[in-house]
Every structure is written in structure tokens, then in C-alpha cells.
């Protein structure tokens, strides 16, 4: 049996050490658009699940297809055939999403720990704890980061250690979304700050020359005399 507190701590540590190995920004931009965010927030208001979490589940389950259910990607206007099976039909994507979060395991709407470790553990439970049981980082969470290399359940109960998940994982997506939308926050979650630009150094004063003698030098003394002579003549 997986001890969720230990998994939460492990996921929090992985987050602090994780670096993106894949560009997740293109997908993240679709998840944070104004229209998408409004729909996710409507479901968040009904369930208490953070809208950004709903967004990454939507991406992982059905590549943000609005005709697919948040529960497993099946069309929400028909009875689902994949686990969880027998759900629906529903009248809208939002209604199906609320059902998935409230009535289907792991019952995300009941979660009270939305720290980054708790969030990632809830997302891992959403996909299943088979990877944690093997002591492996879940590609559902860590694909696209240096915390994951290979290993994937290619179908229910069948694990292939050599297969690499091609989809960006939830952690990488959240990192990219947080960089685009600073309103997305989780307790204990930080992302690398943007590269700072060093200020341009002040221009060095020109070296002394005949045309620009150093102050207090003999050259400056002679230049002052010549200037005075030419002013009198003019």
C-alpha cells in the first residue's frame, strides 16, 4: 500500500529539483487562454479544485478536447466505456467535469492539501499509483522533466520499462503555466526566476588627449591660456 504522506513529500522534493527537458510553453499557452481559463474556473467554483489542476487533467486525459470527458477522455455526451465506465451522458463538458471530480476516484473535490506536493500526489492518484508501487516517477506527472526517463503502462496492468511517454506531464505543464500566468500559485511551489539582464555599464570617460586634457594638467593650463587669447581676439 502506498503511503500518501511519503509520496507527497517525495513529489515536493522532485518539484524543487525538477528541470524541464521539453518545451511545454506551446501547450501551456492553450491552457491559460481567457476562454479556457473561464471554463476551468467555473468548474473550480463548483468543486474547489484549483482551475490550473483541472486544466492539466484536461490536457492529459484528452489533449484539451472539449468533447472529451475529464474523467477518462470518452465523449461526455455518451455513456463512458473506459474507466471510470458507465458515466454520463452529460449535457455539457462542465457537467461531466464536475461529475469526474466529485463522484469518481480519487474524488479530487475532497482533497484539502493543495500544496505543490499534495497537488502532484492528487494528480498521480488520478492516473493511478502503479508507478509509485514500482518506486518509479509517474510520467503522468514528470514526463518532460529530468525527473523521468522511461517506463509507461501501455495498457491496463501492462508496464513497459522502455517506453517513453511523449506527452508533457502535469508538473512540466504547471511550471510552464505558472511562468505565463503569475496568478497560479501552490504552497511550496517556486519556479526558476526569469534570466536577469545585467545593466549596461556606464561609459568610461574618454582618455586625456590634446583635445581633451586631464583636469589640472599642464595641457589644461596651456589650453586655458589659448582659449583666453582667442576670446580677446574675437
PDB file of C-alpha atoms in Angstrom, residues 79-171:
ATOM      1  CA  UNK A  79     -22.088   6.661 -21.648  1.00  0.00           C
ATOM      2  CA  UNK A  80     -18.362   6.158 -20.965  1.00  0.00           C
ATOM      3  CA  UNK A  81     -16.771   2.801 -21.795  1.00  0.00           C
ATOM      4  CA  UNK A  82     -13.307   3.348 -20.289  1.00  0.00           C
ATOM      5  CA  UNK A  83     -12.568   3.523 -16.546  1.00  0.00           C
ATOM      6  CA  UNK A  84     -14.493   5.076 -14.913  1.00  0.00           C
ATOM      7  CA  UNK A  85     -17.083   3.403 -17.125  1.00  0.00           C
ATOM      8  CA  UNK A  86     -20.815   3.984 -17.068  1.00  0.00           C
ATOM      9  CA  UNK A  87     -20.661   7.746 -16.523  1.00  0.00           C
ATOM     10  CA  UNK A  88     -22.982  10.002 -18.490  1.00  0.00           C
ATOM     11  CA  UNK A  89     -24.269  11.055 -20.830  1.00  0.00           C
ATOM     12  CA  UNK A  90     -23.951  14.672 -19.711  1.00  0.00           C
ATOM     13  CA  UNK A  91     -25.366  17.926 -21.017  1.00  0.00           C
ATOM     14  CA  UNK A  92     -22.048  19.797 -21.169  1.00  0.00           C
ATOM     15  CA  UNK A  93     -18.305  19.481 -20.706  1.00  0.00           C
ATOM     16  CA  UNK A  94     -18.639  21.332 -17.408  1.00  0.00           C
ATOM     17  CA  UNK A  95     -21.268  18.937 -16.050  1.00  0.00           C
ATOM     18  CA  UNK A  96     -19.090  15.951 -16.958  1.00  0.00           C
ATOM     19  CA  UNK A  97     -16.035  17.581 -15.372  1.00  0.00           C
ATOM     20  CA  UNK A  98     -17.858  18.214 -12.104  1.00  0.00           C
ATOM     21  CA  UNK A  99     -19.003  14.572 -12.027  1.00  0.00           C
ATOM     22  CA  UNK A 100     -15.425  13.379 -12.608  1.00  0.00           C
ATOM     23  CA  UNK A 101     -14.012  15.475  -9.775  1.00  0.00           C
ATOM     24  CA  UNK A 102     -16.835  14.921  -7.267  1.00  0.00           C
ATOM     25  CA  UNK A 103     -18.095  11.388  -7.918  1.00  0.00           C
ATOM     26  CA  UNK A 104     -15.154   9.462  -9.375  1.00  0.00           C
ATOM     27  CA  UNK A 105     -11.977   8.205  -7.700  1.00  0.00           C
ATOM     28  CA  UNK A 106      -9.748   9.708  -6.408  1.00  0.00           C
ATOM     29  CA  UNK A 107     -12.510  12.242  -5.561  1.00  0.00           C
ATOM     30  CA  UNK A 108     -10.344  15.296  -6.183  1.00  0.00           C
ATOM     31  CA  UNK A 109     -13.057  17.608  -4.837  1.00  0.00           C
ATOM     32  CA  UNK A 110     -12.473  16.120  -1.362  1.00  0.00           C
ATOM     33  CA  UNK A 111      -8.765  16.947  -1.363  1.00  0.00           C
ATOM     34  CA  UNK A 112      -7.720  19.516   1.247  1.00  0.00           C
ATOM     35  CA  UNK A 113      -3.983  19.665   0.555  1.00  0.00           C
ATOM     36  CA  UNK A 114      -3.259  21.926  -2.404  1.00  0.00           C
ATOM     37  CA  UNK A 115       0.402  22.452  -1.567  1.00  0.00           C
ATOM     38  CA  UNK A 116       2.576  21.529  -4.534  1.00  0.00           C
ATOM     39  CA  UNK A 117       3.352  18.114  -3.022  1.00  0.00           C
ATOM     40  CA  UNK A 118      -0.320  17.462  -2.258  1.00  0.00           C
ATOM     41  CA  UNK A 119      -1.387  18.696  -5.681  1.00  0.00           C
ATOM     42  CA  UNK A 120       1.035  16.453  -7.552  1.00  0.00           C
ATOM     43  CA  UNK A 121       0.074  13.470  -5.394  1.00  0.00           C
ATOM     44  CA  UNK A 122      -3.614  14.034  -6.117  1.00  0.00           C
ATOM     45  CA  UNK A 123      -2.802  14.196  -9.824  1.00  0.00           C
ATOM     46  CA  UNK A 124      -0.785  10.990  -9.525  1.00  0.00           C
ATOM     47  CA  UNK A 125      -3.715   9.282  -7.798  1.00  0.00           C
ATOM     48  CA  UNK A 126      -5.964  10.498 -10.607  1.00  0.00           C
ATOM     49  CA  UNK A 127      -3.913   8.407 -13.028  1.00  0.00           C
ATOM     50  CA  UNK A 128      -3.173   5.564 -10.606  1.00  0.00           C
ATOM     51  CA  UNK A 129      -0.379   4.664  -8.186  1.00  0.00           C
ATOM     52  CA  UNK A 130       1.152   1.836 -10.210  1.00  0.00           C
ATOM     53  CA  UNK A 131       4.353   3.822 -10.796  1.00  0.00           C
ATOM     54  CA  UNK A 132       4.724   4.692  -7.107  1.00  0.00           C
ATOM     55  CA  UNK A 133       4.280   0.993  -6.268  1.00  0.00           C
ATOM     56  CA  UNK A 134       7.291   0.288  -8.502  1.00  0.00           C
ATOM     57  CA  UNK A 135       9.289   3.122  -6.951  1.00  0.00           C
ATOM     58  CA  UNK A 136       9.266   4.964 -10.285  1.00  0.00           C
ATOM     59  CA  UNK A 137       8.301   8.588 -11.006  1.00  0.00           C
ATOM     60  CA  UNK A 138       4.982   8.764 -12.818  1.00  0.00           C
ATOM     61  CA  UNK A 139       5.186  10.010 -16.418  1.00  0.00           C
ATOM     62  CA  UNK A 140       1.662  11.405 -15.943  1.00  0.00           C
ATOM     63  CA  UNK A 141       3.370  13.888 -13.602  1.00  0.00           C
ATOM     64  CA  UNK A 142       7.037  14.055 -14.615  1.00  0.00           C
ATOM     65  CA  UNK A 143       7.255  13.410 -18.364  1.00  0.00           C
ATOM     66  CA  UNK A 144       9.084  16.335 -19.961  1.00  0.00           C
ATOM     67  CA  UNK A 145      11.286  16.901 -16.908  1.00  0.00           C
ATOM     68  CA  UNK A 146      14.604  15.435 -15.790  1.00  0.00           C
ATOM     69  CA  UNK A 147      12.762  13.502 -13.065  1.00  0.00           C
ATOM     70  CA  UNK A 148      11.538  10.989 -15.664  1.00  0.00           C
ATOM     71  CA  UNK A 149      13.408   8.926 -18.252  1.00  0.00           C
ATOM     72  CA  UNK A 150      11.283   5.972 -19.317  1.00  0.00           C
ATOM     73  CA  UNK A 151       8.639   3.471 -18.283  1.00  0.00           C
ATOM     74  CA  UNK A 152       4.937   3.521 -19.055  1.00  0.00           C
ATOM     75  CA  UNK A 153       1.821   1.438 -18.623  1.00  0.00           C
ATOM     76  CA  UNK A 154       0.965   0.842 -22.276  1.00  0.00           C
ATOM     77  CA  UNK A 155      -2.442  -0.568 -21.315  1.00  0.00           C
ATOM     78  CA  UNK A 156      -4.213  -1.541 -18.119  1.00  0.00           C
ATOM     79  CA  UNK A 157      -1.850  -3.654 -15.996  1.00  0.00           C
ATOM     80  CA  UNK A 158       0.895  -3.858 -18.655  1.00  0.00           C
ATOM     81  CA  UNK A 159       4.090  -1.945 -17.844  1.00  0.00           C
ATOM     82  CA  UNK A 160       6.919  -1.469 -20.339  1.00  0.00           C
ATOM     83  CA  UNK A 161      10.118  -0.069 -18.774  1.00  0.00           C
ATOM     84  CA  UNK A 162      11.498   1.039 -22.170  1.00  0.00           C
ATOM     85  CA  UNK A 163       8.571   3.085 -23.457  1.00  0.00           C
ATOM     86  CA  UNK A 164       8.890   6.869 -23.096  1.00  0.00           C
ATOM     87  CA  UNK A 165       5.744   8.923 -22.542  1.00  0.00           C
ATOM     88  CA  UNK A 166       5.549  11.511 -25.335  1.00  0.00           C
ATOM     89  CA  UNK A 167       3.010  13.776 -23.612  1.00  0.00           C
ATOM     90  CA  UNK A 168       4.118  16.572 -21.281  1.00  0.00           C
ATOM     91  CA  UNK A 169       3.439  15.646 -17.670  1.00  0.00           C
ATOM     92  CA  UNK A 170       1.370  17.640 -15.194  1.00  0.00           C
ATOM     93  CA  UNK A 171       4.397  19.059 -13.348  1.00  0.00           C
TER      94      UNK A 171
END
